[in-house]
CSV table of C-alpha atoms in Angstrom, one decimal:
chain,number,residue,atom,x,y,z
A,1,MET,CA,-6.0,-23.9,-4.5
A,2,VAL,CA,-4.1,-22.0,-7.0
A,3,TYR,CA,-7.2,-19.5,-7.9
A,4,ASP,CA,-8.2,-19.4,-4.0
A,5,TYR,CA,-4.2,-18.8,-3.4
A,6,TYR,CA,-4.0,-15.4,-5.8
A,7,ALA,CA,-7.6,-14.1,-5.4
A,8,SER,CA,-8.7,-14.0,-1.2
A,9,GLY,CA,-7.9,-12.1,1.2
A,10,ALA,CA,-7.6,-11.6,5.2
A,11,GLU,CA,-9.9,-13.4,8.0
A,12,ASP,CA,-13.5,-11.4,6.5
A,13,GLN,CA,-12.1,-10.0,3.6
A,14,TRP,CA,-13.2,-6.6,4.1
A,15,THR,CA,-10.4,-4.9,3.5
A,16,LEU,CA,-10.6,-7.0,0.3
A,17,GLN,CA,-13.8,-5.2,-0.9
A,18,GLU,CA,-12.9,-2.6,1.0
A,19,ASN,CA,-9.9,-2.0,-1.7
A,20,ARG,CA,-12.2,-1.8,-4.1
A,21,ASN,CA,-15.3,-0.1,-3.1
A,22,ALA,CA,-13.5,2.5,-1.7
A,23,PHE,CA,-12.5,4.3,-5.2
A,24,SER,CA,-16.3,4.2,-6.2
A,25,ARG,CA,-16.2,7.4,-3.3
A,26,ILE,CA,-14.4,9.5,-5.0
A,27,LEU,CA,-15.5,10.8,-8.0
A,28,PHE,CA,-14.3,13.2,-10.3
A,29,ARG,CA,-14.6,17.4,-11.1
A,30,PRO,CA,-13.5,17.4,-14.3
A,31,ARG,CA,-12.6,20.7,-15.8
A,32,ILE,CA,-13.9,21.4,-19.8
A,33,LEU,CA,-12.5,22.9,-23.0
A,34,ILE,CA,-8.8,22.0,-22.5
A,35,ASP,CA,-6.6,21.2,-25.7
A,36,VAL,CA,-6.2,17.5,-24.9
A,37,SER,CA,-5.5,16.7,-28.2
A,38,LYS,CA,-1.0,15.4,-26.6
A,39,ILE,CA,-1.0,13.1,-23.6
A,40,ASP,CA,1.9,13.0,-22.1
A,41,MET,CA,1.8,9.4,-19.7
A,42,THR,CA,5.6,9.4,-19.2
A,43,THR,CA,6.7,9.8,-15.3
A,44,THR,CA,10.4,9.2,-13.9
A,45,VAL,CA,10.2,6.7,-10.7
A,46,LEU,CA,13.5,6.7,-8.4
A,47,GLY,CA,15.7,8.7,-11.6
A,48,PHE,CA,13.9,5.7,-14.2
A,49,LYS,CA,12.1,7.2,-17.0
A,50,ILE,CA,8.9,5.2,-17.5
A,51,SER,CA,5.9,5.2,-20.0
A,52,MET,CA,3.2,5.4,-17.7
A,53,PRO,CA,2.7,5.8,-13.9
A,54,ILE,CA,1.7,1.7,-13.9
A,55,MET,CA,3.9,-1.0,-12.1
A,56,LEU,CA,4.2,-4.2,-11.9
A,57,ALA,CA,3.6,-5.2,-8.1
A,58,PRO,CA,5.6,-8.6,-6.7
A,59,THR,CA,3.0,-11.7,-6.3
A,60,ALA,CA,4.5,-14.4,-5.8
A,61,MET,CA,5.0,-18.6,-7.6
A,62,GLN,CA,3.6,-17.3,-11.2
A,63,LYS,CA,4.5,-21.1,-13.0
A,64,MET,CA,1.3,-21.6,-10.8
A,65,ALA,CA,-0.8,-19.3,-12.9
A,66,HIS,CA,1.6,-20.2,-16.1
A,67,PRO,CA,4.3,-22.0,-17.1
A,68,GLU,CA,6.3,-19.4,-18.6
A,69,GLY,CA,5.5,-17.7,-15.1
A,70,GLU,CA,8.2,-14.8,-14.3
A,71,TYR,CA,9.7,-14.6,-18.2
A,72,ALA,CA,6.3,-13.8,-19.6
A,73,THR,CA,5.0,-11.0,-16.7
A,74,ALA,CA,9.2,-9.5,-17.2
A,75,ARG,CA,9.0,-9.7,-21.3
A,76,ALA,CA,5.2,-7.5,-20.8
A,77,ALA,CA,6.6,-5.3,-18.6
A,78,SER,CA,9.4,-4.7,-20.8
A,79,ALA,CA,7.4,-4.4,-23.8
A,80,ALA,CA,5.4,-1.5,-21.7
A,81,GLY,CA,8.2,0.2,-20.9
A,82,THR,CA,7.5,0.0,-17.3
A,83,ILE,CA,8.8,-1.9,-13.7
A,84,MET,CA,8.3,-4.9,-12.9
A,85,THR,CA,8.8,-5.9,-9.3
A,86,LEU,CA,10.2,-9.5,-8.9
A,87,SER,CA,8.8,-11.3,-5.4
A,88,SER,CA,11.3,-12.9,-3.4
A,89,TRP,CA,8.8,-16.0,-3.4
A,90,ALA,CA,9.1,-16.0,-7.3
A,91,THR,CA,9.1,-19.6,-9.8
A,92,SER,CA,12.1,-17.9,-11.1
A,93,SER,CA,14.8,-16.6,-10.1
A,94,VAL,CA,16.5,-13.8,-10.5
A,95,GLU,CA,19.3,-14.3,-12.9
A,96,GLU,CA,16.3,-15.8,-14.6
A,97,VAL,CA,14.4,-12.9,-14.8
A,98,ALA,CA,17.4,-11.2,-15.7
A,99,SER,CA,17.5,-13.0,-19.1
A,100,THR,CA,14.5,-12.5,-20.6
A,101,GLY,CA,16.6,-9.1,-21.8
A,102,PRO,CA,16.3,-5.3,-21.1
A,103,GLY,CA,13.8,-4.2,-18.6
A,104,ILE,CA,14.0,-1.7,-15.5
A,105,ARG,CA,13.2,-4.4,-12.4
A,106,PHE,CA,12.9,-3.7,-8.9
A,107,PHE,CA,13.1,-6.9,-5.8
A,108,GLN,CA,10.8,-7.7,-3.3
A,109,LEU,CA,12.8,-8.8,-0.4
A,110,TYR,CA,11.3,-10.3,2.7
A,111,VAL,CA,13.4,-10.8,5.7
A,112,TYR,CA,14.9,-14.2,6.7
A,113,ARG,CA,16.1,-15.4,9.8
A,114,ASP,CA,19.4,-16.1,8.5
A,115,ARG,CA,20.8,-12.7,7.2
A,116,ASN,CA,23.1,-14.2,5.5
A,117,VAL,CA,20.6,-16.0,3.2
A,118,VAL,CA,18.9,-12.1,2.7
A,119,ALA,CA,22.8,-10.6,1.9
A,120,GLN,CA,23.1,-13.0,-0.5
A,121,LEU,CA,19.9,-12.7,-2.3
A,122,VAL,CA,20.2,-8.2,-2.8
A,123,ARG,CA,24.0,-9.6,-4.0
A,124,ARG,CA,22.4,-11.5,-6.1
A,125,ALA,CA,19.9,-8.9,-7.8
A,126,GLU,CA,21.9,-6.4,-7.4
A,127,ARG,CA,24.6,-8.3,-9.8
A,128,ALA,CA,21.2,-8.9,-11.9
A,129,GLY,CA,21.0,-5.3,-12.4
A,130,PHE,CA,18.1,-5.1,-10.3
A,131,LYS,CA,18.4,-1.0,-9.7
A,132,ALA,CA,15.8,-1.0,-5.9
A,133,ILE,CA,14.7,-3.2,-3.1
A,134,ALA,CA,11.2,-3.5,-2.2
A,135,LEU,CA,10.7,-4.8,1.5
A,136,THR,CA,8.2,-5.6,3.1
A,137,VAL,CA,7.5,-4.7,6.0
A,138,ASP,CA,4.3,-6.0,7.0
A,139,THR,CA,4.7,-10.0,7.0
A,140,PRO,CA,6.5,-10.5,10.3
A,141,ARG,CA,4.0,-13.1,10.2
A,142,LEU,CA,1.7,-14.4,7.5
A,143,GLY,CA,-2.2,-13.2,7.8
A,144,ARG,CA,-5.2,-15.6,8.4
A,145,ARG,CA,-5.5,-16.6,5.0
A,146,GLU,CA,-8.5,-19.0,5.9
A,147,SER,CA,-8.6,-20.7,2.1
A,148,ASP,CA,-5.4,-21.6,2.3
A,149,ILE,CA,-5.7,-22.8,5.7
A,150,LYS,CA,-8.9,-24.4,4.1
A,151,ASN,CA,-6.8,-25.6,1.2
A,152,ARG,CA,-4.1,-27.5,3.1
A,153,PHE,CA,-1.9,-25.0,0.8
A,154,THR,CA,1.5,-26.0,-0.5
A,155,LEU,CA,3.2,-24.9,-3.4
A,156,PRO,CA,3.2,-27.4,-6.7
A,157,PRO,CA,5.8,-30.2,-6.2
A,158,PHE,CA,7.1,-29.5,-9.6
A,159,LEU,CA,8.1,-25.7,-7.9
A,160,THR,CA,10.3,-24.1,-6.1
A,161,LEU,CA,10.5,-21.3,-4.7
A,162,LYS,CA,14.0,-20.6,-7.7
A,163,ASN,CA,15.4,-18.1,-5.4
A,164,PHE,CA,16.4,-20.0,-2.2
A,165,GLU,CA,16.5,-23.3,-4.4
A,166,GLY,CA,20.2,-23.9,-4.4
A,167,LEU,CA,19.9,-23.1,0.1
A,168,ASP,CA,17.6,-25.4,0.4
A,169,LEU,CA,14.3,-23.4,1.2
A,170,GLY,CA,13.7,-23.1,-2.4
A,171,LYS,CA,10.2,-26.0,-0.9
A,172,MET,CA,7.3,-25.4,1.4
A,173,ASP,CA,6.0,-28.7,3.5
A,174,LYS,CA,3.1,-30.0,3.5
A,175,ALA,CA,0.6,-28.5,6.6
A,176,ASP,CA,-2.5,-29.1,8.1
A,177,ASP,CA,-3.2,-25.7,7.2
A,178,SER,CA,-1.4,-23.2,4.9
A,179,GLY,CA,2.1,-24.6,3.8
A,180,LEU,CA,2.4,-21.3,3.4
A,181,ALA,CA,1.9,-20.1,6.4
A,182,SER,CA,4.0,-22.8,8.2
A,183,TYR,CA,7.4,-21.6,5.7
A,184,VAL,CA,7.1,-17.9,7.0
A,185,ALA,CA,6.5,-18.9,10.6
A,186,GLY,CA,9.7,-20.9,10.5
A,187,GLN,CA,11.6,-18.7,8.2
A,188,ILE,CA,10.7,-14.8,8.1
A,189,ASP,CA,12.3,-12.6,11.2
A,190,ARG,CA,9.6,-12.0,13.1
A,191,THR,CA,12.2,-9.5,14.9
A,192,LEU,CA,12.5,-7.0,11.5
A,193,SER,CA,12.3,-3.4,12.8
A,194,TRP,CA,13.8,-0.4,12.3
A,195,LYS,CA,17.5,-0.8,12.5
A,196,ASP,CA,17.3,-3.6,9.9
A,197,VAL,CA,16.1,-1.4,7.2
A,198,LYS,CA,19.3,0.5,8.7
A,199,TRP,CA,21.4,-2.4,8.1
A,200,LEU,CA,20.1,-3.6,4.8
A,201,GLN,CA,21.7,0.7,3.6
A,202,THR,CA,24.5,-1.2,4.7
A,203,ILE,CA,24.6,-3.8,2.3
A,204,THR,CA,23.2,-2.0,-0.5
A,205,SER,CA,23.4,0.8,-2.5
A,206,LEU,CA,20.2,-0.1,-3.9
A,207,PRO,CA,17.7,2.3,-3.3
A,208,ILE,CA,14.8,1.5,-0.2
A,209,LEU,CA,11.4,1.2,-0.9
A,210,VAL,CA,9.4,0.8,2.1
A,211,LYS,CA,6.4,-1.3,1.3
A,212,GLY,CA,3.4,-1.8,3.8
A,213,VAL,CA,3.0,1.5,4.8
A,214,LEU,CA,-0.8,3.2,6.1
A,215,THR,CA,-0.2,5.6,8.8
A,216,ALA,CA,1.9,8.9,8.5
A,217,GLU,CA,3.4,8.0,11.6
A,218,ASP,CA,5.2,5.1,10.2
A,219,ALA,CA,5.9,7.6,7.0
A,220,ARG,CA,7.4,9.9,8.9
A,221,ILE,CA,9.8,7.5,10.2
A,222,ALA,CA,10.5,6.1,6.8
A,223,VAL,CA,11.4,9.2,5.7
A,224,GLN,CA,14.0,9.4,8.6
A,225,ALA,CA,15.5,6.3,8.6
A,226,GLY,CA,16.4,7.3,4.5
A,227,ALA,CA,13.8,5.4,2.8
A,228,ALA,CA,13.8,6.5,-0.9
A,229,GLY,CA,10.4,6.1,-1.3
A,230,ILE,CA,7.0,4.2,0.5
A,231,ILE,CA,4.6,2.1,-0.9
A,232,VAL,CA,1.3,2.3,0.9
A,233,SER,CA,0.2,-1.1,0.5
A,234,ASN,CA,-1.9,-3.6,2.7
A,235,HIS,CA,-0.5,-6.7,1.1
A,236,GLY,CA,-3.7,-7.2,-1.6
A,237,ALA,CA,-5.5,-6.8,2.5
A,238,ARG,CA,-4.3,-10.5,2.7
A,239,GLN,CA,-2.2,-9.5,6.2
A,240,LEU,CA,-4.2,-7.4,9.1
A,241,ASP,CA,-7.7,-7.4,7.9
A,242,TYR,CA,-10.2,-3.8,8.9
A,243,VAL,CA,-7.2,-1.8,8.1
A,244,PRO,CA,-8.6,1.0,5.3
A,245,ALA,CA,-8.7,0.3,1.5
A,246,THR,CA,-5.8,1.5,0.5
A,247,ILE,CA,-6.1,4.5,-1.3
A,248,MET,CA,-8.3,5.3,1.9
A,249,ALA,CA,-4.7,5.4,3.9
A,250,LEU,CA,-2.5,7.7,1.0
A,251,GLU,CA,-3.5,11.3,1.6
A,252,GLU,CA,-2.5,11.3,5.6
A,253,VAL,CA,0.6,9.4,4.3
A,254,VAL,CA,1.4,12.0,1.7
A,255,LYS,CA,0.9,14.8,4.2
A,256,ALA,CA,3.1,13.6,6.2
A,257,ALA,CA,6.2,12.5,3.5
A,258,GLN,CA,6.1,16.6,2.9
A,259,GLY,CA,7.5,16.1,-0.8
A,260,ARG,CA,10.6,14.5,0.6
A,261,ILE,CA,10.1,10.6,-1.0
A,262,PRO,CA,7.4,9.9,-3.7
A,263,VAL,CA,4.7,7.2,-2.1
A,264,PHE,CA,3.6,4.9,-4.6
A,265,LEU,CA,-0.4,2.5,-4.0
A,266,ASP,CA,-0.6,-0.9,-4.5
A,267,GLY,CA,-4.5,-2.3,-3.8
A,268,GLY,CA,-7.8,-2.1,-5.6
A,269,VAL,CA,-6.6,-0.9,-9.0
A,270,ARG,CA,-8.4,-2.1,-11.6
A,271,ARG,CA,-8.9,0.6,-13.8
A,272,GLY,CA,-7.5,4.0,-15.1
A,273,THR,CA,-9.9,6.2,-13.3
A,274,ASP,CA,-8.7,4.1,-10.0
A,275,VAL,CA,-4.5,5.0,-11.3
A,276,PHE,CA,-5.9,8.5,-12.1
A,277,LYS,CA,-7.7,9.1,-8.5
A,278,ALA,CA,-4.5,7.9,-6.5
A,279,LEU,CA,-2.4,10.9,-8.8
A,280,ALA,CA,-4.9,13.3,-7.3
A,281,LEU,CA,-4.4,12.2,-4.2
A,282,GLY,CA,-1.0,12.4,-4.0
A,283,ALA,CA,0.4,9.0,-5.5
A,284,SER,CA,3.5,9.0,-8.0
A,285,GLY,CA,2.3,6.4,-9.2
A,286,ILE,CA,0.4,2.9,-8.7
A,287,PHE,CA,1.2,-1.1,-8.8
A,288,ILE,CA,-1.1,-4.2,-9.4
A,289,GLY,CA,-0.8,-7.0,-8.2
A,290,ARG,CA,-4.1,-9.6,-8.9
A,291,PRO,CA,-4.4,-7.7,-12.5
A,292,VAL,CA,-1.3,-9.7,-13.2
A,293,VAL,CA,-1.4,-13.0,-11.4
A,294,PHE,CA,-5.3,-13.6,-13.3
A,295,SER,CA,-4.5,-11.7,-16.8
A,296,LEU,CA,-1.3,-13.9,-16.9
A,297,ALA,CA,-3.4,-17.1,-15.8
A,298,ALA,CA,-5.9,-16.4,-18.6
A,299,GLU,CA,-2.7,-15.8,-21.2
A,300,GLY,CA,0.5,-16.1,-20.9
A,301,GLU,CA,2.8,-12.5,-21.7
A,302,ALA,CA,-0.1,-11.6,-24.2
A,303,GLY,CA,-2.4,-11.1,-21.6
A,304,VAL,CA,-0.4,-9.5,-19.0
A,305,ARG,CA,0.4,-6.5,-22.0
A,306,LYS,CA,-3.2,-6.4,-22.7
A,307,VAL,CA,-3.7,-5.5,-19.2
A,308,LEU,CA,-1.1,-3.0,-20.1
A,309,SER,CA,-2.9,-1.7,-22.2
A,310,MET,CA,-6.0,-1.9,-21.2
A,311,LEU,CA,-4.7,-0.1,-18.3
A,312,ARG,CA,-3.0,3.4,-20.2
A,313,GLU,CA,-5.7,3.6,-22.2
A,314,GLU,CA,-8.3,4.1,-20.0
A,315,PHE,CA,-6.1,6.4,-17.8
A,316,GLU,CA,-5.1,8.6,-20.8
A,317,LEU,CA,-8.7,9.0,-21.5
A,318,THR,CA,-9.7,9.7,-18.2
A,319,MET,CA,-7.1,12.1,-18.2
A,320,ALA,CA,-8.4,13.8,-21.5
A,321,LEU,CA,-12.0,14.0,-19.7
A,322,SER,CA,-11.1,15.0,-16.9
A,323,GLY,CA,-8.3,18.3,-18.8
A,324,CYS,CA,-5.0,16.9,-18.2
A,325,ARG,CA,-2.4,16.6,-20.4
A,326,SER,CA,0.4,15.5,-18.5
A,327,LEU,CA,0.8,14.1,-14.2
A,328,LYS,CA,1.7,17.5,-13.2
A,329,GLU,CA,-1.5,18.7,-14.3
A,330,ILE,CA,-3.5,16.2,-12.3
A,331,THR,CA,-4.4,17.9,-8.8
A,332,ARG,CA,-6.3,17.5,-5.7
A,333,GLN,CA,-9.1,19.7,-7.6
A,334,HIS,CA,-9.9,17.3,-9.8
A,335,ILE,CA,-11.5,14.8,-7.2
A,336,MET,CA,-14.1,15.0,-5.1
A,337,THR,CA,-14.1,12.7,-2.0
A,338,ASP,CA,-17.3,12.1,0.4
A,339,TRP,CA,-14.2,13.3,3.3
A,340,ASP,CA,-13.8,17.0,1.0
A,341,SER,CA,-15.8,19.3,3.4
A,342,PRO,CA,-17.2,22.2,0.7
A,343,ARG,CA,-14.1,23.9,2.4
A,344,ALA,CA,-11.2,22.8,0.7
A,345,LEU,CA,-12.7,22.7,-2.4
A,346,PRO,CA,-12.0,26.3,-3.7
A,347,ALA,CA,-14.6,29.3,-3.9
A,348,PRO,CA,-16.7,29.4,-6.8
A,349,ARG,CA,-15.4,32.9,-8.9
A,350,LEU,CA,-19.1,34.9,-9.1
């Protein structure tokens, strides 16, 4: 039940496969004979300096994967010098995660029907030292995840959604289909709209990242609404099936944002080469989700550390072999895509 919850996507799972497959349609145009003896992967995200443009996406209920759950993930992210995003539906609270020690952490927010719950949660995240809110905007209803329906997915009895424990919203009832889908139907606000992004800005001074944008139209509105950044995401292909892979939607969103706010990507990143491709298409950084929960299940904190170091080393090697010494040297000219016309590339100098 737990493996299926982490691994599956919505309905036919076409987008789930496409999130991966789309990366393989982007090829490199490496530049040679450049001194790559020193490679700098550092970057800043919302003013916070991190060791690499690889961050941790919010993934729910991590204690289903490993007894240490979000504690282990937080320590691994901090050791790697990067940002962890804690899920609203974590099995550890914002205070517990903060207690693991220093680290730059963002808080992913679902907007509940009861806005007092939301305001309280945001205040707790602020007090616990979280630095930004990642507002998930693609889930007015939960996608149809058929393995969860088949398994009658519910949170194991010894776990709770820790952030909601005191509010009597921490437990998920058993259901004839997916217990999570029933929970969402009962608790999450379907009326959520752009005016609520404005409302959120009135209750917190934290920067707000809008997570779940796939189109230029919504990117433009996000900029106008005062978002601090955009995360191009299809929710790990778990919401609407047959939306494009995030790497395919990225360039459209980047162009619409016109450099006014940073654009990030999650979905399908499994290698350092994928990170480079996203940056070449204009992303300021990427987030990984499933690699975190799978490595956490395998080896706890050490597993998550290993995934982060593998991605880091692969990305550094990709940079070196492409002739890029810093993130700003990674450009659109370093890749070619199957939608490039020959004219999109610079004319050769004879």
